[in-house]
Amino acid sequence: MSDCIFCKIVAGEIPCRKVYEDGELLAFHDINPVAPVHFMIIPKAHIASLADTGEEHATLLGRMLVLAPLLAREQGLADGFRTIINTGRGGGQEVFHLHIHIIGGGGPRPM
Ligand code: AMP
Ligand code: ZN
């Protein structure tokens, strides 16, 4: 996906503040944080959204979720954190490359 900003980050064409990387996942800080700690976990392979996943992605999705608390703890969120996956235009998704937001450090959520 040549026009996908997160694919460009994966390819190293756009810089990021990296939190974690392995063969199939990348995590980096959000450029526009909504809390003291705000990073995202993405698959390196281009998947547009959660609505574009199927049974074949079950292991990958599981790895993304299992990684979340490990990285959250490393980033100082031992007390807890929020996970958000915006899906599709109706779900407020702006970047159409699957990502999990990990957000915390700002006290209880204002909702
Ligand atoms: P979403 O609305 O779930 O699609 O969120 C996309 C997120 O990507 C937003 O929180 C943006 O601030 C973030 N974002 C966009 N471009 C970049 C970038 N180059 N580096 C880091 N985060 C980005
Ligand atoms: Zn992409």
PDB file of C-alpha atoms and ligand atoms in Angstrom:
ATOM      1  CA  MET A   1       0.000   0.000   0.000  1.00  0.00           C
ATOM      2  CA  SER A   2       2.184   2.839  -1.270  1.00  0.00           C
ATOM      3  CA  ASP A   3      -0.103   5.612  -0.020  1.00  0.00           C
ATOM      4  CA  CYS A   4      -0.520   4.212   3.497  1.00  0.00           C
ATOM      5  CA  ILE A   5       1.243   6.304   6.118  1.00  0.00           C
ATOM      6  CA  PHE A   6       1.675   3.397   8.541  1.00  0.00           C
ATOM      7  CA  CYS A   7       3.149   1.204   5.782  1.00  0.00           C
ATOM      8  CA  LYS A   8       5.623   4.029   5.188  1.00  0.00           C
ATOM      9  CA  ILE A   9       6.509   4.006   8.900  1.00  0.00           C
ATOM     10  CA  VAL A  10       6.994   0.220   8.729  1.00  0.00           C
ATOM     11  CA  ALA A  11       9.259   0.707   5.696  1.00  0.00           C
ATOM     12  CA  GLY A  12      11.276   3.391   7.507  1.00  0.00           C
ATOM     13  CA  GLU A  13      10.257   6.048   4.971  1.00  0.00           C
ATOM     14  CA  ILE A  14       8.574   8.128   7.688  1.00  0.00           C
ATOM     15  CA  PRO A  15      10.182   8.324  11.149  1.00  0.00           C
ATOM     16  CA  CYS A  16       8.444   7.223  14.327  1.00  0.00           C
ATOM     17  CA  ARG A  17       9.192   7.075  18.035  1.00  0.00           C
ATOM     18  CA  LYS A  18       9.453   3.325  18.251  1.00  0.00           C
ATOM     19  CA  VAL A  19       8.225   1.445  21.323  1.00  0.00           C
ATOM     20  CA  TYR A  20       8.634  -2.126  20.063  1.00  0.00           C
ATOM     21  CA  GLU A  21       9.357  -4.112  16.923  1.00  0.00           C
ATOM     22  CA  ASP A  22       9.453  -7.762  15.934  1.00  0.00           C
ATOM     23  CA  GLY A  23       9.013  -9.661  12.700  1.00  0.00           C
ATOM     24  CA  GLU A  24       5.317  -8.959  12.333  1.00  0.00           C
ATOM     25  CA  LEU A  25       4.435  -6.147  14.746  1.00  0.00           C
ATOM     26  CA  LEU A  26       5.516  -2.547  15.325  1.00  0.00           C
ATOM     27  CA  ALA A  27       4.559  -0.192  18.155  1.00  0.00           C
ATOM     28  CA  PHE A  28       5.198   3.547  18.172  1.00  0.00           C
ATOM     29  CA  HIS A  29       4.055   6.690  19.953  1.00  0.00           C
ATOM     30  CA  ASP A  30       1.085   8.582  18.532  1.00  0.00           C
ATOM     31  CA  ILE A  31       2.150  11.877  16.958  1.00  0.00           C
ATOM     32  CA  ASN A  32      -0.860  13.600  18.524  1.00  0.00           C
ATOM     33  CA  PRO A  33      -1.182  12.054  22.006  1.00  0.00           C
ATOM     34  CA  VAL A  34      -4.452  12.431  23.906  1.00  0.00           C
ATOM     35  CA  ALA A  35      -2.867  11.392  27.236  1.00  0.00           C
ATOM     36  CA  PRO A  36       0.622  11.337  28.817  1.00  0.00           C
ATOM     37  CA  VAL A  37       1.185   7.867  27.316  1.00  0.00           C
ATOM     38  CA  HIS A  38      -0.343   7.134  23.900  1.00  0.00           C
ATOM     39  CA  PHE A  39       1.119   4.631  21.513  1.00  0.00           C
ATOM     40  CA  MET A  40      -0.181   2.227  18.883  1.00  0.00           C
ATOM     41  CA  ILE A  41       0.475  -1.401  18.035  1.00  0.00           C
ATOM     42  CA  ILE A  42       0.207  -2.250  14.342  1.00  0.00           C
ATOM     43  CA  PRO A  43       0.816  -5.291  12.169  1.00  0.00           C
ATOM     44  CA  LYS A  44       3.659  -4.758   9.679  1.00  0.00           C
ATOM     45  CA  ALA A  45       1.472  -6.242   6.950  1.00  0.00           C
ATOM     46  CA  HIS A  46      -1.139  -3.884   5.563  1.00  0.00           C
ATOM     47  CA  ILE A  47      -4.609  -4.709   6.882  1.00  0.00           C
ATOM     48  CA  ALA A  48      -6.952  -1.763   6.404  1.00  0.00           C
ATOM     49  CA  SER A  49      -9.095  -2.242   9.501  1.00  0.00           C
ATOM     50  CA  LEU A  50     -10.477  -4.742  11.992  1.00  0.00           C
ATOM     51  CA  ALA A  51     -13.384  -5.175   9.577  1.00  0.00           C
ATOM     52  CA  ASP A  52     -10.914  -6.612   7.058  1.00  0.00           C
ATOM     53  CA  THR A  53      -9.750  -9.440   9.303  1.00  0.00           C
ATOM     54  CA  GLY A  54     -10.823 -13.057   9.296  1.00  0.00           C
ATOM     55  CA  GLU A  55     -10.001 -16.361  10.922  1.00  0.00           C
ATOM     56  CA  GLU A  56      -6.583 -16.291   9.225  1.00  0.00           C
ATOM     57  CA  HIS A  57      -5.703 -13.226  11.319  1.00  0.00           C
ATOM     58  CA  ALA A  58      -6.641 -14.744  14.673  1.00  0.00           C
ATOM     59  CA  THR A  59      -3.053 -15.449  15.742  1.00  0.00           C
ATOM     60  CA  LEU A  60      -1.840 -12.005  14.667  1.00  0.00           C
ATOM     61  CA  LEU A  61      -4.714 -10.262  16.481  1.00  0.00           C
ATOM     62  CA  GLY A  62      -4.001 -12.354  19.562  1.00  0.00           C
ATOM     63  CA  ARG A  63      -0.334 -11.357  19.476  1.00  0.00           C
ATOM     64  CA  MET A  64      -1.288  -7.671  19.233  1.00  0.00           C
ATOM     65  CA  LEU A  65      -3.516  -7.936  22.300  1.00  0.00           C
ATOM     66  CA  VAL A  66      -1.044 -10.002  24.330  1.00  0.00           C
ATOM     67  CA  LEU A  67       1.657  -7.427  23.607  1.00  0.00           C
ATOM     68  CA  ALA A  68      -0.481  -4.529  24.829  1.00  0.00           C
ATOM     69  CA  PRO A  69      -0.135  -5.021  28.616  1.00  0.00           C
ATOM     70  CA  LEU A  70       3.566  -5.864  28.318  1.00  0.00           C
ATOM     71  CA  LEU A  71       4.360  -2.624  26.492  1.00  0.00           C
ATOM     72  CA  ALA A  72       1.923  -0.635  28.639  1.00  0.00           C
ATOM     73  CA  ARG A  73       3.817  -1.768  31.743  1.00  0.00           C
ATOM     74  CA  GLU A  74       7.140  -0.821  30.141  1.00  0.00           C
ATOM     75  CA  GLN A  75       5.714   2.624  29.382  1.00  0.00           C
ATOM     76  CA  GLY A  76       4.760   3.148  33.032  1.00  0.00           C
ATOM     77  CA  LEU A  77       1.102   2.149  32.883  1.00  0.00           C
ATOM     78  CA  ALA A  78       1.256  -0.515  35.601  1.00  0.00           C
ATOM     79  CA  ASP A  79      -1.967   0.904  37.032  1.00  0.00           C
ATOM     80  CA  GLY A  80      -3.961   0.305  33.855  1.00  0.00           C
ATOM     81  CA  PHE A  81      -4.617   1.649  30.398  1.00  0.00           C
ATOM     82  CA  ARG A  82      -7.232   2.007  27.690  1.00  0.00           C
ATOM     83  CA  THR A  83      -7.249   0.086  24.424  1.00  0.00           C
ATOM     84  CA  ILE A  84      -9.120   1.525  21.448  1.00  0.00           C
ATOM     85  CA  ILE A  85      -9.549   0.170  17.928  1.00  0.00           C
ATOM     86  CA  ASN A  86     -11.404   2.600  15.684  1.00  0.00           C
ATOM     87  CA  THR A  87     -12.946   0.687  12.790  1.00  0.00           C
ATOM     88  CA  GLY A  88     -14.175   2.273   9.584  1.00  0.00           C
ATOM     89  CA  ARG A  89     -15.391   5.807   8.973  1.00  0.00           C
ATOM     90  CA  GLY A  90     -18.379   5.211  11.233  1.00  0.00           C
ATOM     91  CA  GLY A  91     -15.953   4.183  13.982  1.00  0.00           C
ATOM     92  CA  GLY A  92     -13.844   7.295  13.643  1.00  0.00           C
ATOM     93  CA  GLN A  93     -10.925   5.577  11.922  1.00  0.00           C
ATOM     94  CA  GLU A  94      -8.608   8.058  10.203  1.00  0.00           C
ATOM     95  CA  VAL A  95      -5.625   5.914   9.249  1.00  0.00           C
ATOM     96  CA  PHE A  96      -6.733   2.834   7.346  1.00  0.00           C
ATOM     97  CA  HIS A  97      -4.021   0.481   8.547  1.00  0.00           C
ATOM     98  CA  LEU A  98      -5.147  -1.608  11.522  1.00  0.00           C
ATOM     99  CA  HIS A  99      -3.903  -0.284  14.875  1.00  0.00           C
ATOM    100  CA  ILE A 100      -4.641  -0.606  18.582  1.00  0.00           C
ATOM    101  CA  HIS A 101      -4.336   2.596  20.585  1.00  0.00           C
ATOM    102  CA  ILE A 102      -2.856   2.146  24.070  1.00  0.00           C
ATOM    103  CA  ILE A 103      -3.643   5.170  26.189  1.00  0.00           C
ATOM    104  CA  GLY A 104      -3.016   5.983  29.837  1.00  0.00           C
ATOM    105  CA  GLY A 105      -1.383   8.026  32.518  1.00  0.00           C
ATOM    106  CA  GLY A 106      -4.060  10.699  32.554  1.00  0.00           C
ATOM    107  CA  GLY A 107      -6.295   9.433  35.346  1.00  0.00           C
ATOM    108  CA  PRO A 108      -9.725   7.842  34.916  1.00  0.00           C
ATOM    109  CA  ARG A 109     -11.313   8.227  31.511  1.00  0.00           C
ATOM    110  CA  PRO A 110     -13.635  11.198  31.122  1.00  0.00           C
ATOM    111  CA  MET A 111     -16.781   9.269  30.127  1.00  0.00           C
TER     112      MET A 111
HETATM  113  P1  AMP B   1      -7.417   6.498  14.125  1.00  0.00           P
HETATM  114  O1  AMP B   1      -8.394   7.628  14.245  1.00  0.00           O
HETATM  115  O2  AMP B   1      -7.727   5.373  15.075  1.00  0.00           O
HETATM  116  O3  AMP B   1      -7.263   6.039  12.700  1.00  0.00           O
HETATM  117  O4  AMP B   1      -6.055   7.073  14.641  1.00  0.00           O
HETATM  118  C1  AMP B   1      -4.937   7.343  13.838  1.00  0.00           C
HETATM  119  C2  AMP B   1      -3.891   7.898  14.746  1.00  0.00           C
HETATM  120  O5  AMP B   1      -2.682   7.962  14.033  1.00  0.00           O
HETATM  121  C3  AMP B   1      -4.181   9.316  15.267  1.00  0.00           C
HETATM  122  O6  AMP B   1      -4.239   9.275  16.685  1.00  0.00           O
HETATM  123  C4  AMP B   1      -2.998  10.137  14.758  1.00  0.00           C
HETATM  124  O7  AMP B   1      -2.560  11.079  15.691  1.00  0.00           O
HETATM  125  C5  AMP B   1      -1.957   9.052  14.520  1.00  0.00           C
HETATM  126  N1  AMP B   1      -0.952   9.376  13.515  1.00  0.00           N
HETATM  127  C6  AMP B   1      -1.152   9.867  12.262  1.00  0.00           C
HETATM  128  N2  AMP B   1       0.011  10.011  11.613  1.00  0.00           N
HETATM  129  C7  AMP B   1       0.981   9.608  12.475  1.00  0.00           C
HETATM  130  C8  AMP B   1       2.406   9.513  12.393  1.00  0.00           C
HETATM  131  N3  AMP B   1       3.082   9.867  11.286  1.00  0.00           N
HETATM  132  N4  AMP B   1       3.086   9.054  13.474  1.00  0.00           N
HETATM  133  C9  AMP B   1       2.417   8.686  14.590  1.00  0.00           C
HETATM  134  N5  AMP B   1       1.085   8.741  14.728  1.00  0.00           N
HETATM  135  C10 AMP B   1       0.367   9.196  13.686  1.00  0.00           C
HETATM  136 ZN    ZN B   2      -0.622   0.169   5.533  1.00  0.00          ZN
END
